[in-house]
Tab-separated table of N, CA and C in Angstrom:
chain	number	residue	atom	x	y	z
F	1	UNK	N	90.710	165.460	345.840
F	1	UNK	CA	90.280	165.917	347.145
F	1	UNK	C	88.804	165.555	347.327
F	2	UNK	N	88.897	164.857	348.421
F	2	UNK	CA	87.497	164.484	348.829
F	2	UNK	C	86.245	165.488	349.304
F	3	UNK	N	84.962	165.533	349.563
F	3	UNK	CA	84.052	166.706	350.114
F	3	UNK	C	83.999	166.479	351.245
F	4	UNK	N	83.776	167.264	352.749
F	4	UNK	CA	83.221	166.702	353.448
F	4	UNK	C	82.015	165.601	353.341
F	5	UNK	N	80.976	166.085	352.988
F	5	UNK	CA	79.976	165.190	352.381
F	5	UNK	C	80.626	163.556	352.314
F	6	UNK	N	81.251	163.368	351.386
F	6	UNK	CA	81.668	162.237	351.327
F	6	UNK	C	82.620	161.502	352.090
F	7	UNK	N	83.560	162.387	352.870
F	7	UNK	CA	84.086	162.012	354.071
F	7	UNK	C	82.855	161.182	355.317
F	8	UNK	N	81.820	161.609	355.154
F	8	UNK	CA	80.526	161.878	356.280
F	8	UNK	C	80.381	160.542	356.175
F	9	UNK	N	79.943	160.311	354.934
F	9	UNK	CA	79.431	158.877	354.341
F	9	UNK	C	80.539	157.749	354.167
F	10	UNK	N	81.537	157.933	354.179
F	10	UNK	CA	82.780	156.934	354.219
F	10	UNK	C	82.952	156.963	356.134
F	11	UNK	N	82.849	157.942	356.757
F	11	UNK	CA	83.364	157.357	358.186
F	11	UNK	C	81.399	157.201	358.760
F	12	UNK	N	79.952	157.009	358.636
F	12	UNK	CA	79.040	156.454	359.039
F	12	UNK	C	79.166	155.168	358.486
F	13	UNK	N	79.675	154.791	357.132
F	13	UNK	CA	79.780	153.251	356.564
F	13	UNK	C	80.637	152.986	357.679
F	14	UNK	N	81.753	153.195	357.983
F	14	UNK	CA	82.854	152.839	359.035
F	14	UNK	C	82.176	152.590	360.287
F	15	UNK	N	81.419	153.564	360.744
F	15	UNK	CA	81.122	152.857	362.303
F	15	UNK	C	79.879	152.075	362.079
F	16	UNK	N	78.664	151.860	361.089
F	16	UNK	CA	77.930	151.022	361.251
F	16	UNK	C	78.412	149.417	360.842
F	17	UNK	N	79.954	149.594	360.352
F	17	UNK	CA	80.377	148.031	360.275
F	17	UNK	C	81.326	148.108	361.573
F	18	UNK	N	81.702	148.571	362.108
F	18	UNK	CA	82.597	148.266	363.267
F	18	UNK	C	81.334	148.214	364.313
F	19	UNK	N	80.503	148.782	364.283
F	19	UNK	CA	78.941	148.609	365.279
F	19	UNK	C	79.053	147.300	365.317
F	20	UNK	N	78.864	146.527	364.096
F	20	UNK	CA	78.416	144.976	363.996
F	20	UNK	C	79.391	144.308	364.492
F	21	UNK	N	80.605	144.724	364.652
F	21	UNK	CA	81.880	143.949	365.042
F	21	UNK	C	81.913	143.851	366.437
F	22	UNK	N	81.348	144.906	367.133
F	22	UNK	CA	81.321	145.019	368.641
F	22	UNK	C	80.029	144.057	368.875
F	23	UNK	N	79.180	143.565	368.058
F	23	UNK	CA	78.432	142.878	368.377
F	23	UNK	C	78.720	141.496	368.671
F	24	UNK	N	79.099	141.075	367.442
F	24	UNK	CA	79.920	140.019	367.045
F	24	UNK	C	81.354	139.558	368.346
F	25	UNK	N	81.781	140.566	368.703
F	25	UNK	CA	83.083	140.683	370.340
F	25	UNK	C	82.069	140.137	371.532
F	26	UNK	N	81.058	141.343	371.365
F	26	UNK	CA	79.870	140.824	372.859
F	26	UNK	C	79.455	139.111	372.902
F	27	UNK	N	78.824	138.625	371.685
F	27	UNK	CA	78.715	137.457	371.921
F	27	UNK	C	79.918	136.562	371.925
F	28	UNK	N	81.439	136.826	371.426
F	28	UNK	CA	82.775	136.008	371.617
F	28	UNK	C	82.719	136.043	373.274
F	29	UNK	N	82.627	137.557	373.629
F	29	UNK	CA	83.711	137.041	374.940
F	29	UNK	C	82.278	136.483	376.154
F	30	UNK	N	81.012	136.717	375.877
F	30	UNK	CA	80.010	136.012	376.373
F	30	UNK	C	79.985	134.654	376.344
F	31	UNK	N	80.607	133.936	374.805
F	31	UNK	CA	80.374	132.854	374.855
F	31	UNK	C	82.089	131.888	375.305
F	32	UNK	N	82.993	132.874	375.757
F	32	UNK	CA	84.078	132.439	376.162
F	32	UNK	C	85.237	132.377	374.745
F	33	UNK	N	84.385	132.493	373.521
F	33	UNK	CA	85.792	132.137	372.613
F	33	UNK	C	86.876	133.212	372.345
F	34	UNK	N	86.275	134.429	372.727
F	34	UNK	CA	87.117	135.940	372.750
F	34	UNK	C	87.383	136.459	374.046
F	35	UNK	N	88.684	137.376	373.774
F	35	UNK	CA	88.952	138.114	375.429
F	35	UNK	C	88.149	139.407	375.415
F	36	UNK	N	88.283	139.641	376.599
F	36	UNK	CA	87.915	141.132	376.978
F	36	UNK	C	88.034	142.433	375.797
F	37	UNK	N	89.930	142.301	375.728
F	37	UNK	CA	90.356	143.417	374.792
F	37	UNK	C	90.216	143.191	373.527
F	38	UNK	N	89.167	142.334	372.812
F	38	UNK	CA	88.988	142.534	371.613
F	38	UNK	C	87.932	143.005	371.495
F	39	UNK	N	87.157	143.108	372.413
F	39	UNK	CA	85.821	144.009	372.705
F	39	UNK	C	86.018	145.208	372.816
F	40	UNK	N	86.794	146.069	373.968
F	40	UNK	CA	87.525	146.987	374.424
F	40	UNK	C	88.054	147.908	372.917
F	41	UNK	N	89.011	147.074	372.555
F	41	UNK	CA	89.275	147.606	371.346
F	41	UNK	C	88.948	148.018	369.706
F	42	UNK	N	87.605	146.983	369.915
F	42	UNK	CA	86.384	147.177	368.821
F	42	UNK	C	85.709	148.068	369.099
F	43	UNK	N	85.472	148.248	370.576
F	43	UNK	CA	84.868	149.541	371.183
F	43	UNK	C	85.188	151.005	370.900
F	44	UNK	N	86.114	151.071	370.957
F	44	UNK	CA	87.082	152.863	370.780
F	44	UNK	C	86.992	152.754	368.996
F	45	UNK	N	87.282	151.555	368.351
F	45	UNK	CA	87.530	152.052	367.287
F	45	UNK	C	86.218	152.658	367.088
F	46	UNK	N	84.865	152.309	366.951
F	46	UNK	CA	83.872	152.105	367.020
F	46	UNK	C	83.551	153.951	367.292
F	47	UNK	N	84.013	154.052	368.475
F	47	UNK	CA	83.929	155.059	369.237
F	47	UNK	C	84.171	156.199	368.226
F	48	UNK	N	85.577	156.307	368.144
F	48	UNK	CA	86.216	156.797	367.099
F	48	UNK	C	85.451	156.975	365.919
F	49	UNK	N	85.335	156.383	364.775
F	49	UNK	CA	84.238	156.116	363.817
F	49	UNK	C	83.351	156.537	363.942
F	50	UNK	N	82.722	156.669	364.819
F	50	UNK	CA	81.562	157.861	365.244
F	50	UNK	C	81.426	159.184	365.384
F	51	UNK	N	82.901	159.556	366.243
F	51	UNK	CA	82.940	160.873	366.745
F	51	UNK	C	83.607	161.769	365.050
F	52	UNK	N	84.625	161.028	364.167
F	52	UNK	CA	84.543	161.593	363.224
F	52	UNK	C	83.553	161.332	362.303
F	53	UNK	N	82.504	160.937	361.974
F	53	UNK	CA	81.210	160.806	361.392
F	53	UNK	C	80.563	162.355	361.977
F	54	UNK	N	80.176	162.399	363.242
F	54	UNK	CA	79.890	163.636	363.730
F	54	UNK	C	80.472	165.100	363.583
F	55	UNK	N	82.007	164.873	363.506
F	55	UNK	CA	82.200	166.216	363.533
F	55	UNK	C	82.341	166.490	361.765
F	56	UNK	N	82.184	165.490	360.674
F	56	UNK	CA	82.181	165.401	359.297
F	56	UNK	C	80.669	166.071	358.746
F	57	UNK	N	79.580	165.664	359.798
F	57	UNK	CA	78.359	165.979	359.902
F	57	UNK	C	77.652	167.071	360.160
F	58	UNK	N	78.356	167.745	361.083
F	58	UNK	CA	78.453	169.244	361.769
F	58	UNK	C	78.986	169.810	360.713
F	59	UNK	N	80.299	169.727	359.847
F	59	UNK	CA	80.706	170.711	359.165
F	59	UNK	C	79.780	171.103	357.814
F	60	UNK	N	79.497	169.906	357.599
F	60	UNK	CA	78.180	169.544	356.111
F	60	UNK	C	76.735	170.024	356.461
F	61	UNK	N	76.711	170.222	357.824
F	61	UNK	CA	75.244	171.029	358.211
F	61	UNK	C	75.790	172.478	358.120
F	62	UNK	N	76.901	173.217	359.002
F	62	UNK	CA	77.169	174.573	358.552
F	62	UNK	C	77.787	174.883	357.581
F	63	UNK	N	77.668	174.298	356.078
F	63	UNK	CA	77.730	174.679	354.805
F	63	UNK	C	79.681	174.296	354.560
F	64	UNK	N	80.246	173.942	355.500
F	64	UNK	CA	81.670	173.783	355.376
F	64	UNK	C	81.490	172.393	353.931
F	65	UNK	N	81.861	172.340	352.378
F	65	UNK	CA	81.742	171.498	352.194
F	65	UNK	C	83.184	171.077	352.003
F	66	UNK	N	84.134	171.952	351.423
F	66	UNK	CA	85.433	171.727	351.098
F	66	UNK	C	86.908	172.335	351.662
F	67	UNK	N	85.867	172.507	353.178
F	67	UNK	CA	87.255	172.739	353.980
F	67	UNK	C	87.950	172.562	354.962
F	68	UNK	N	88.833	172.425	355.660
F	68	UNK	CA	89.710	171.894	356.213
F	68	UNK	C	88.751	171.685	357.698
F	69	UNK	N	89.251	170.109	358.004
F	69	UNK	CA	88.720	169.704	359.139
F	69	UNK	C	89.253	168.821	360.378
F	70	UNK	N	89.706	169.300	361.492
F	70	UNK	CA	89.850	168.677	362.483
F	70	UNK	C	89.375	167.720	363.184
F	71	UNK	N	89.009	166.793	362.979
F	71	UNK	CA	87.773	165.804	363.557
F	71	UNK	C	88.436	165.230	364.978
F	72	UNK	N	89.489	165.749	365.552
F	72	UNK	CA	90.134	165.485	367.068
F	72	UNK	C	90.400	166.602	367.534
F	73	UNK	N	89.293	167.608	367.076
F	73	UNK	CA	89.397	168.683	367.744
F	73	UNK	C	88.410	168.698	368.828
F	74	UNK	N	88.746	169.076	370.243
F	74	UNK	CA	87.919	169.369	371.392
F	74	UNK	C	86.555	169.812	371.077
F	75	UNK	N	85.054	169.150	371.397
F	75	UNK	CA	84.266	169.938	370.630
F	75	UNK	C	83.232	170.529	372.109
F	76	UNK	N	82.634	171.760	372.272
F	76	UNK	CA	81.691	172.062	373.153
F	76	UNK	C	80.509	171.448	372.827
F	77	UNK	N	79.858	170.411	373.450
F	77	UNK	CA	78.934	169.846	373.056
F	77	UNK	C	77.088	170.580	373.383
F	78	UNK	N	77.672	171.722	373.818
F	78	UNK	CA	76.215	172.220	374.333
F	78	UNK	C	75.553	173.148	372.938
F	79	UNK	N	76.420	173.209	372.023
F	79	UNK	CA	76.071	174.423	370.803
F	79	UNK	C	74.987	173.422	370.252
């Protein structure tokens, strides 16, 4: 069983290489050799990869280290 902690750090490695991939899409479909939806879809993953980085991050700031976590759970973003 993994820690949060290390969940945190396995999905920020995840979106700072899918970051580079959306980069890598921007200049394809700029320079014509890629479509739209491989951008689109590098995008969400991207997206994704982030939002569980965050809610992995939140739980490791309020001391949650080894317990159960929803990371597609609805979150109030004003706390």
């Amino acid at each position: 069983m993994f820690s949060n902690r290390v969940k945190r750090n396995i999905w920020l490695t995840l979106a700072i290489l899918s970051l580079m991939a959306v980069a890598d899409r921007i200049i394809g479909v700029a320079d014509g050799t890629s479509e739209w939806w491989h951008l689109a879809s590098t995008a969400v993953t991207t997206a994704l990869c982030f939002k569980f980085y965050l809610c992995y991050r939140r739980q490791v700031k309020n001391g949650n280290l080894f317990g159960k976590v929803d990371p597609l759970k609805k979150v109030d973003l004003l706390k």
